[in-house]
Coordinates of C-alpha atoms in Angstrom, one line a residue:
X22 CA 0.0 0.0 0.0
X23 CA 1.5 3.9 -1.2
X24 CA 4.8 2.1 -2.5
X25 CA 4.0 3.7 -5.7
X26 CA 3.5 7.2 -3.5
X27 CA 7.4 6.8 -2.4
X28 CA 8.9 8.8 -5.4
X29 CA 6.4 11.4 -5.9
X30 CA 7.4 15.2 -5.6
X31 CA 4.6 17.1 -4.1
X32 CA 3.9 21.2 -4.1
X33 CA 1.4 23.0 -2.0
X34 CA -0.7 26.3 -3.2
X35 CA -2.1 27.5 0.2
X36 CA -4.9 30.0 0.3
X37 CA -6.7 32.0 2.6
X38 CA -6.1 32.9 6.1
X39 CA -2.9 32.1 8.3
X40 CA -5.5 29.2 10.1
X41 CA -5.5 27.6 6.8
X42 CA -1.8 28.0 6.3
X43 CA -1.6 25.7 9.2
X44 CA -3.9 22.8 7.8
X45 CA -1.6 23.3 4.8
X46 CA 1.5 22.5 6.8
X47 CA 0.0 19.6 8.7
X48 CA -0.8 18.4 4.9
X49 CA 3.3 18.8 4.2
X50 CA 4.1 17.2 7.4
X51 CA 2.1 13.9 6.2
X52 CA 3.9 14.2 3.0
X53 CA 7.6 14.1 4.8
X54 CA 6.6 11.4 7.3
X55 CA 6.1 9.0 4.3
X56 CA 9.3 10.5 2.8
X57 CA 8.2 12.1 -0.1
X58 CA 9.8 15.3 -1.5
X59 CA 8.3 18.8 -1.0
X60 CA 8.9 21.6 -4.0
X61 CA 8.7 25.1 -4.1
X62 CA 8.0 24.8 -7.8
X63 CA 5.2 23.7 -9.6
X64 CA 6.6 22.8 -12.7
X65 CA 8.4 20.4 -10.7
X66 CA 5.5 18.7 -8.8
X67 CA 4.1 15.5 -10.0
X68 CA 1.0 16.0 -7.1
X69 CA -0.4 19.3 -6.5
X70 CA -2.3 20.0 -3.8
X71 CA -4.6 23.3 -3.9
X72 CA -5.4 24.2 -0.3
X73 CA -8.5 26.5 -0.2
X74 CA -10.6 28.8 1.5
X75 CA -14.1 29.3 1.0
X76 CA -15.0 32.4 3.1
X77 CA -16.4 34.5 0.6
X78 CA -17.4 34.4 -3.0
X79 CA -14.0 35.6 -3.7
X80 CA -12.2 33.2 -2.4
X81 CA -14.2 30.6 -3.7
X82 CA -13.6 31.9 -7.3
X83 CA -9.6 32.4 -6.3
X84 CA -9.5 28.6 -5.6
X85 CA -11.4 27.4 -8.7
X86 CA -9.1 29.8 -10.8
X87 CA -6.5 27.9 -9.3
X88 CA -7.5 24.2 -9.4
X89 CA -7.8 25.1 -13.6
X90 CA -4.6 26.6 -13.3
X91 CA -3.3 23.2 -12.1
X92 CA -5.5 21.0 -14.8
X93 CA -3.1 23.5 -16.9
X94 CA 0.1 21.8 -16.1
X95 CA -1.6 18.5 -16.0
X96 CA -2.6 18.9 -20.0
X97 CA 1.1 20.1 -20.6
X98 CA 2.4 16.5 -19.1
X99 CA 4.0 18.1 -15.9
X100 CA 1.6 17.2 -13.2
X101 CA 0.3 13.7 -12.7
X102 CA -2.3 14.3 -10.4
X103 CA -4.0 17.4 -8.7
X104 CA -5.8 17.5 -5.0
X105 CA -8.2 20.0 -3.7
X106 CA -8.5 20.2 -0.2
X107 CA -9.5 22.6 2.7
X108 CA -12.7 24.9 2.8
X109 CA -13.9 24.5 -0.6
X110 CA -15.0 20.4 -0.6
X111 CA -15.8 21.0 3.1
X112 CA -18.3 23.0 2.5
X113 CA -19.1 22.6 -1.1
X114 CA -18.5 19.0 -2.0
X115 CA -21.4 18.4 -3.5
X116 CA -21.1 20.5 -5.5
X117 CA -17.8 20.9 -6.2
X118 CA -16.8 17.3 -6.6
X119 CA -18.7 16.7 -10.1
X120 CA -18.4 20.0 -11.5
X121 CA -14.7 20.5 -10.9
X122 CA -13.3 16.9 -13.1
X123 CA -9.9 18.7 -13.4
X124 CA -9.0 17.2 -9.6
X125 CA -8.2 13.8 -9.1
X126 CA -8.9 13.7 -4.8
X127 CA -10.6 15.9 -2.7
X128 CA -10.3 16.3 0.8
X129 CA -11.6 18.0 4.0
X130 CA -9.9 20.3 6.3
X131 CA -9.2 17.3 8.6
X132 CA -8.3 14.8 6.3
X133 CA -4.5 14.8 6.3
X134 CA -4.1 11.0 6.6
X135 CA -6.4 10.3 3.9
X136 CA -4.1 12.0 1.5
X137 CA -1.8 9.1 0.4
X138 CA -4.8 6.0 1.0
X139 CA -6.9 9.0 -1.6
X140 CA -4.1 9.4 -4.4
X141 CA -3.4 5.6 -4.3
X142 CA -6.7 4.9 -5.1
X143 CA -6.3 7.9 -8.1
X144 CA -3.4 6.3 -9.3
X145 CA -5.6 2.8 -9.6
X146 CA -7.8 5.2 -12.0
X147 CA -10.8 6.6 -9.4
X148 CA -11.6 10.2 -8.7
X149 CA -11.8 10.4 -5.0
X150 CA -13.9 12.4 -2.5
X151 CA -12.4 12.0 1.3
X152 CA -13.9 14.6 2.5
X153 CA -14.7 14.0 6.1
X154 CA -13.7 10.6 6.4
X155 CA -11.3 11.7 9.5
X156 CA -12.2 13.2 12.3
X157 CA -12.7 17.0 12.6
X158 CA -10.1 17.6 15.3
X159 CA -6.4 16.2 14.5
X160 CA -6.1 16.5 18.2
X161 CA -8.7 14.5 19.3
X162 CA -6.5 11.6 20.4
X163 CA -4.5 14.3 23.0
X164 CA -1.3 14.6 19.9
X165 CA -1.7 17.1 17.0
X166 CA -0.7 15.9 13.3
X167 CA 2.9 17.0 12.6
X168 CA 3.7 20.3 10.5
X169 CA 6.3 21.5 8.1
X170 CA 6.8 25.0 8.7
X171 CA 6.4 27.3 5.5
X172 CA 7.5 30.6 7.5
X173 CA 10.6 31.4 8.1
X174 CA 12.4 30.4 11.2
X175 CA 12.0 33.1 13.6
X176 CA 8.3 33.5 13.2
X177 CA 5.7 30.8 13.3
X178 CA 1.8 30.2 13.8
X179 CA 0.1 28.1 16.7
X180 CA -3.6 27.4 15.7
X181 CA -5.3 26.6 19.3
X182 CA -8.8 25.2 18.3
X183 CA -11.3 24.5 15.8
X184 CA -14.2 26.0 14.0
X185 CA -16.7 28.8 15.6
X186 CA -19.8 29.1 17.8
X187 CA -20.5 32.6 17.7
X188 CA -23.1 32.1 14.3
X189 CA -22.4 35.9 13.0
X190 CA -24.7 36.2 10.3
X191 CA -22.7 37.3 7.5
X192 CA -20.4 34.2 8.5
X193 CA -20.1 30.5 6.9
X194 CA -17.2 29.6 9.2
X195 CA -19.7 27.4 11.7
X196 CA -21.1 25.8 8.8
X197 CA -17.9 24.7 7.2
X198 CA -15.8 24.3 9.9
X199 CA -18.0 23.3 12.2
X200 CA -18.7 24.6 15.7
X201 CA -15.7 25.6 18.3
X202 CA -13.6 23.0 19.8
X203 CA -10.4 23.7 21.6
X204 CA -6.9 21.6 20.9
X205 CA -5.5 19.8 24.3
X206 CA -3.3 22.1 26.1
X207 CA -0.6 19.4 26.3
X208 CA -0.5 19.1 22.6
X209 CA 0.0 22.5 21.8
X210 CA 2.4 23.0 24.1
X211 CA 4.6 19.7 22.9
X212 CA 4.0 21.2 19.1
X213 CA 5.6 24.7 20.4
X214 CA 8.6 23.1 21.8
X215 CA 9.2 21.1 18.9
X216 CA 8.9 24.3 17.1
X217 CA 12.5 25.5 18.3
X218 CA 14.2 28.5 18.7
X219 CA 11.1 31.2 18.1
X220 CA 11.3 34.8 18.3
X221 CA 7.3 35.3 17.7
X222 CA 5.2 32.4 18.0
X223 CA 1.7 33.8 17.0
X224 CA -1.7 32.6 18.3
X225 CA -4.6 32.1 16.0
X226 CA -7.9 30.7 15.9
X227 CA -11.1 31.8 14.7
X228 CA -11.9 33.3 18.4
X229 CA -8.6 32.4 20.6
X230 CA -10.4 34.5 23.2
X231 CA -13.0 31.5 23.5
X232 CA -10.3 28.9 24.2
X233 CA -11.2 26.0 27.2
X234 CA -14.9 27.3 26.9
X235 CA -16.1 24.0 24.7
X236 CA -14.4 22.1 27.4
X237 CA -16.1 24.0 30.1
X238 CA -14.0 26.7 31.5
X239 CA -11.7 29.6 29.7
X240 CA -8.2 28.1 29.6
X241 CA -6.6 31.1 27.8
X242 CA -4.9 32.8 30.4
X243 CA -3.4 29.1 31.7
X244 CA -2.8 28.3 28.3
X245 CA -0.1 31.8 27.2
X246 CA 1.5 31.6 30.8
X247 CA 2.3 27.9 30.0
X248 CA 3.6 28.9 26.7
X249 CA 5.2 31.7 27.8
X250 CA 7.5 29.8 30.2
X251 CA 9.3 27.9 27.0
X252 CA 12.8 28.6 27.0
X253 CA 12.4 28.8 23.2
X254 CA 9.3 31.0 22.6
X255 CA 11.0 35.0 23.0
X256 CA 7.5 36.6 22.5
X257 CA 4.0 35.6 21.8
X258 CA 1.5 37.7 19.4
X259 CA -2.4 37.5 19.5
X260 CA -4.6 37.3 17.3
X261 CA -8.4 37.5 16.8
X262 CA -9.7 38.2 20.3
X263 CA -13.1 39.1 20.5
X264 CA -13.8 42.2 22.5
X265 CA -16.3 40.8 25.0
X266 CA -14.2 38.2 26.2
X267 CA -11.3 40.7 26.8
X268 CA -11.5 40.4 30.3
X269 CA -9.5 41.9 33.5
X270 CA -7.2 38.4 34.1
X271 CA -6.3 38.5 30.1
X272 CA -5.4 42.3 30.4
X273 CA -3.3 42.0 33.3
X274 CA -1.4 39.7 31.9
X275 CA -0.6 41.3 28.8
X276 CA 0.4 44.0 31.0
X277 CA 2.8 41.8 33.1
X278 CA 4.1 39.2 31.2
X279 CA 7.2 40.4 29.0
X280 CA 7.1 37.8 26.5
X281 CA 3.4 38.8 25.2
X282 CA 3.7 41.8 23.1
X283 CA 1.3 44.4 23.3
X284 CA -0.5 44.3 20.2
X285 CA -4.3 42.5 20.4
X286 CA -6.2 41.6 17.0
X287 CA -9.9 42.8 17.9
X288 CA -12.6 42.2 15.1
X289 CA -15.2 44.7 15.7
X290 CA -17.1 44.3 11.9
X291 CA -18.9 48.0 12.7
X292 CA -19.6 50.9 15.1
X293 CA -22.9 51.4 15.2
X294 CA -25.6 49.2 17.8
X295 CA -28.4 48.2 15.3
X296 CA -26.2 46.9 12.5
X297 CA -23.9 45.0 15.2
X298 CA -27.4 43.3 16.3
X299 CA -28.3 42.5 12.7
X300 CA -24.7 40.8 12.5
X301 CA -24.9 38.7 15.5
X302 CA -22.5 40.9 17.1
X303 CA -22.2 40.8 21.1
X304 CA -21.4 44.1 22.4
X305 CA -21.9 48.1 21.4
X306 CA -20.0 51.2 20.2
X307 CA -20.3 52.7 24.0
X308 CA -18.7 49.1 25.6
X309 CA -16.1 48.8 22.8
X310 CA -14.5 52.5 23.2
X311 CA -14.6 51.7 26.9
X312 CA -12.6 48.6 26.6
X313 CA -9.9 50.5 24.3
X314 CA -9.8 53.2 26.9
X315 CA -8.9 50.9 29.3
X316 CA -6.8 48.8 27.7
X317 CA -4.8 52.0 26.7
X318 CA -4.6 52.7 30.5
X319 CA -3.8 49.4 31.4
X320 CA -1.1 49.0 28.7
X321 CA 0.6 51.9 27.9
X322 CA 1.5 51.8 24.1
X323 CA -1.1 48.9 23.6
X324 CA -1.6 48.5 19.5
X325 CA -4.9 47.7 18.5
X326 CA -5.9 46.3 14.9
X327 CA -9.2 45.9 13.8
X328 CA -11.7 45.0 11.1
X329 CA -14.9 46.0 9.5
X330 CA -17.3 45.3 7.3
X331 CA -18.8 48.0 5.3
X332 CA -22.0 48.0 3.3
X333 CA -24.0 45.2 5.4
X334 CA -27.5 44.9 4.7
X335 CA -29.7 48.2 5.6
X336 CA -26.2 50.1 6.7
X337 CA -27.5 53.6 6.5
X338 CA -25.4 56.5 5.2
X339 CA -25.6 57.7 8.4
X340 CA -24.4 54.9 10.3
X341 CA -21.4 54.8 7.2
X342 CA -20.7 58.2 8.5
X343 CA -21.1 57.4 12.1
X344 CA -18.5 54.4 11.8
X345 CA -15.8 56.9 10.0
X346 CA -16.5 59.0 13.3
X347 CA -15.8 56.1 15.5
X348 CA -12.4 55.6 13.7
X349 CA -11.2 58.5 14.6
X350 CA -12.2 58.5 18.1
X351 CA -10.9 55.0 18.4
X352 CA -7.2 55.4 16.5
X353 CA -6.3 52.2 15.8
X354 CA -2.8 51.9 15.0
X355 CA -3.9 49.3 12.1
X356 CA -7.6 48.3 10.2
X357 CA -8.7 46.7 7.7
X358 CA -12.2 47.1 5.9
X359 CA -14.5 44.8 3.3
X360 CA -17.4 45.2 1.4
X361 CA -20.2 42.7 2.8
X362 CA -20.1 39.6 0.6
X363 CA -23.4 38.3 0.5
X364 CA -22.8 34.4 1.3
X365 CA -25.8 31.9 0.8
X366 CA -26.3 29.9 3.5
X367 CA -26.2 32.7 6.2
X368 CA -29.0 34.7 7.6
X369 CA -27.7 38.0 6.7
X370 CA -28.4 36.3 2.7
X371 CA -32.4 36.7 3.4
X372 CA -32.3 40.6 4.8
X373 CA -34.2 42.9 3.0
X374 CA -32.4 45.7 2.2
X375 CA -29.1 44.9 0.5
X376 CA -26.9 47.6 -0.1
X377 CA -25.7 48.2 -3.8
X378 CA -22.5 47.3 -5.0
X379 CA -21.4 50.6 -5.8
X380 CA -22.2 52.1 -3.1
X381 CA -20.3 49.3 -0.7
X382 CA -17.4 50.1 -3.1
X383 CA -17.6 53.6 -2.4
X384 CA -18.0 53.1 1.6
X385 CA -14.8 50.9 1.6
X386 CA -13.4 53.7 -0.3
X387 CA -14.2 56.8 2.0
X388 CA -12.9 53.9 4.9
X389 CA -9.6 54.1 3.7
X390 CA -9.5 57.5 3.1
X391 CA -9.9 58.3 6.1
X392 CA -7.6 55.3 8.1
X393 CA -5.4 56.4 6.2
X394 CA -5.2 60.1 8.0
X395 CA -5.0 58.1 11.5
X396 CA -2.4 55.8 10.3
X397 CA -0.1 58.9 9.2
X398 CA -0.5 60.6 12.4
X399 CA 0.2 57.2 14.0
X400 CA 3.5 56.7 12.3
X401 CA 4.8 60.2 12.3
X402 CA 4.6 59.6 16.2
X403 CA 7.6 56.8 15.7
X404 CA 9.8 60.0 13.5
X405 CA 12.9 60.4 15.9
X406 CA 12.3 57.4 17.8
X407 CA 14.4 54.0 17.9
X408 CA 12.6 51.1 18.0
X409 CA 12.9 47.5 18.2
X410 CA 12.5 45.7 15.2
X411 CA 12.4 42.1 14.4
X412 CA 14.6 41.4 10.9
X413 CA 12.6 39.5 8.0
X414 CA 15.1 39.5 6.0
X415 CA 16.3 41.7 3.0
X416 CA 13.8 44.0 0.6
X417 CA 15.7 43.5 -2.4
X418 CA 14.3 46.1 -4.6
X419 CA 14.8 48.4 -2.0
X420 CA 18.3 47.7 -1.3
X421 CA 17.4 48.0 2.9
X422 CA 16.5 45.2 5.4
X423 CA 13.0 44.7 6.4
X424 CA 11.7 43.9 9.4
X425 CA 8.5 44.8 12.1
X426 CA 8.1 46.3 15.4
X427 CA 5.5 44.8 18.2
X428 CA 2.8 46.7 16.2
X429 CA 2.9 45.0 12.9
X430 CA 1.8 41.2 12.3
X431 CA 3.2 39.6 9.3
X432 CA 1.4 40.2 6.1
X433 CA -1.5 42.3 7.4
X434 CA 0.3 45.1 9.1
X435 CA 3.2 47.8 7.5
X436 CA 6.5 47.0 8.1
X437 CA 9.7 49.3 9.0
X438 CA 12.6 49.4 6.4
X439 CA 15.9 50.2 7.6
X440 CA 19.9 50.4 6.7
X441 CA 22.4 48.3 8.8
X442 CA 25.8 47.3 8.2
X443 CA 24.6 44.1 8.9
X444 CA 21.8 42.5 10.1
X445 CA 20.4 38.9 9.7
X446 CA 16.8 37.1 9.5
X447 CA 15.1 36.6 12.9
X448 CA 17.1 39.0 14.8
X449 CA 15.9 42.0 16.8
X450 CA 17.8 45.4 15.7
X451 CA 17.6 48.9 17.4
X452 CA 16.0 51.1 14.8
X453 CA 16.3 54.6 14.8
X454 CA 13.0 55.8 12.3
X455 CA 14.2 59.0 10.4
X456 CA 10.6 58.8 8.0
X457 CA 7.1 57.7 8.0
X458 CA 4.5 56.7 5.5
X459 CA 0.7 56.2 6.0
X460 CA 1.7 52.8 7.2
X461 CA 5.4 52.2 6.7
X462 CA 8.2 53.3 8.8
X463 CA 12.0 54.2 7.4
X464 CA 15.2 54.0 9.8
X465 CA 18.8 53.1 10.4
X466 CA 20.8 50.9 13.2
X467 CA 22.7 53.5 14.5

């Protein structure tokens, strides 16, 4: 059985959000436990696998364009077999499985070990559907399926649980990924040390501020003092906490523990109390500026990143008006906004009153527009200082290093450019900012 699997060379296309990156590497890690090789480049693949999300219509479309793109390189004779997995069959495979005849095996976003038993039975001629013939959580058994890490060394992802019970109505998360369900403490915190040396290990889930709950009491704050006494974690980020859960034993220990920097990840989705309500939201525009107050008291320097949707159905142009208010009173040091993507399947889908697509465009627009005022004022405030900035590595076109400070998550956030005689990936340099952009910061190592 998979003898013929032995001398296959496998490449990955990952999409979506850093949660799926994570299935993506527990899909490589299955792939180097039976010895195969991993590639970088396609045209070198035998098997692709096309890892997808399936959040939105957009990304749905992204990750048929590229499951064709695959087929491609099959009809030129330089792939053998192609293998959709993740969000898309999840959610979609009944669909998805006859219309898309391009992919040889489909799989869910638990189904790592039925990769090589799947592709055997393509090579014997069968298209095969897998899809959730695992179980949901790869933890379930107290050990978590083993990764191959596709960051670089010095920064890597820790996803702590499963799916989402919060039913937002614009969301199809719960229904695809079915509903929250923590990973084992132990296992996450043997998968971290195995990890090695890490100077930011970051924390994700679709709520980590929920984590223990499904298991009957909030284990967060147990959990990040567990994982910060690792000799080999230097600093923990956090992501996705929802506001309401932000609570006094969380905050305090942002504020005291060194290793936890002080940047928190809080999707809001709006301002304004009666479209929060429509969207399932917990919480209001009065609660949420109190808790930012008081985390800014709490934690001097605190960054706080956000994200809204703009345009949900019956937003009023006053309450689009009212949430470009609220930015500015809030001052995030980051944000990020989307036009509402009407998603069948949710109960937002049936409200009466859907806003135009122009006119979400234009919303989205004005957003920005003004974000981007705060974000100058924001970084002008760095101008003369010198901060501490965690190398990436080299910006090539540039001709400067590249790094981030505690405010900036990879790929979402800006990122600080700088001159050094020397500096090397992973390491932390003292960065004296001489210039600032709307969300990019320009210095030298003294």
């Amino acid at each position: 059985m998979q003898t013929q699997m032995l001398n296959k060379t496998f490449a990955l296309i990952s999409l979506g959000c850093d949660k799926n990156r994570v299935d993506g590497e527990r899909l490589l890690g299955e792939i180097a436990s039976h010895g195969c090789p991993i590639t970088t480049d396609l045209y070198k693949a035998q098997v692709l696998i096309v890892n997808t999300c399936a959040f939105l219509t957009a990304a749905r479309e992204e990750a048929i364009l590229s499951v064709l793109e695959g087929s491609r390189l099959k009809e030129e004779g330089k792939l053998e077999k192609l293998v959709v997995t993740g969000c898309l069959p999840q959610g979609y495979e009944e669909e998805v499985f006859p219309a898309l005849t391009e992919a040889d095996v489909f799989l869910g976003t638990a189904d790592a070990k039925e990769l090589f038993p799947a592709l055997e039975r393509a090579y014997a001629g069968e298209r095969v559907s897998a899809v959730g013939s695992a179980t949901r959580l790869p933890a379930e058994q107290g050990k978590l399926l083993p990764r191959v890490l596709s960051t670089p060394d010095h920064y890597k992802y820790l996803k702590i649980s499963e799916g989402c019970s919060n039913h937002c109505t614009y969301c199809l998360i719960p229904s695809i990924r079915g509903k929250y369900l923590s990973y084992p403490t132990e296992a996450l915190l043997e998968e971290a040390k195995g990890m090695g040396e890490t100077e930011e290990l970051i924390l994700v889930a679709q709520d980590i501020t929920r984590y223990g709950e499904d298991r009957g009491e909030n284990q967060l704050v147990p959990l990040l003092k567990a994982l910060a006494a690792l000799e080999n974690i230097r600093h923990i980020r956090l992501l996705y906490c929802y506001p309401e859960k932000i609570g006094e034993e969380l905050i305090a220990l942002i504020r005291d523990e060194p290793k936890i920097l002080k940047y928190l990840d809080i999707p809001l989705q709006h301002s304004e109390d009666r479209v929060l309500k429509l969207m399932g939201r917990r919480g209001t525009r009065a609660e949420y500026l109190n808790l930012f107050a008081r985390l800014r008291k709490e934690i001097p320097g605190i960054a706080l990143r956000t994200t809204f949707i703009s345009g949900f159905p019956t937003e009023t142009e006053e309450e689009h008006r009212a949430l470009l208010a609220f930015l500015k009173e809030a001052k995030f040091m980051n944000c990020g906004c989307f036009a509402y993507s009407r998603e069948p399947n949710t109960p937002a889908y049936k409200l009466k009153g859907q806003v135009h697509h122009a006119t979400k465009q234009r919303r989205v627009k004005e957003f920005y527009a003004a974000q981007k005022e705060i974000a100058r004022a924001n970084m002008q405030a760095f101008v003369g200082k010198t901060l501490n900035v965690l190398c990436d590595g080299i910006d090539m076109e540039r001709s400067c290093f590249v790094g981030r400070a505690y405010f900036q998550a990879p790929d979402i956030d800006g990122v600080v450019y700088f001159t050094a005689s020397e500096a090397k990936e992973g390491q932390i340099c003292s960065v004296r900012i001489d210039h600032a952009e709307e969300y990019d910061l320009f210095g030298h190592v003294e």
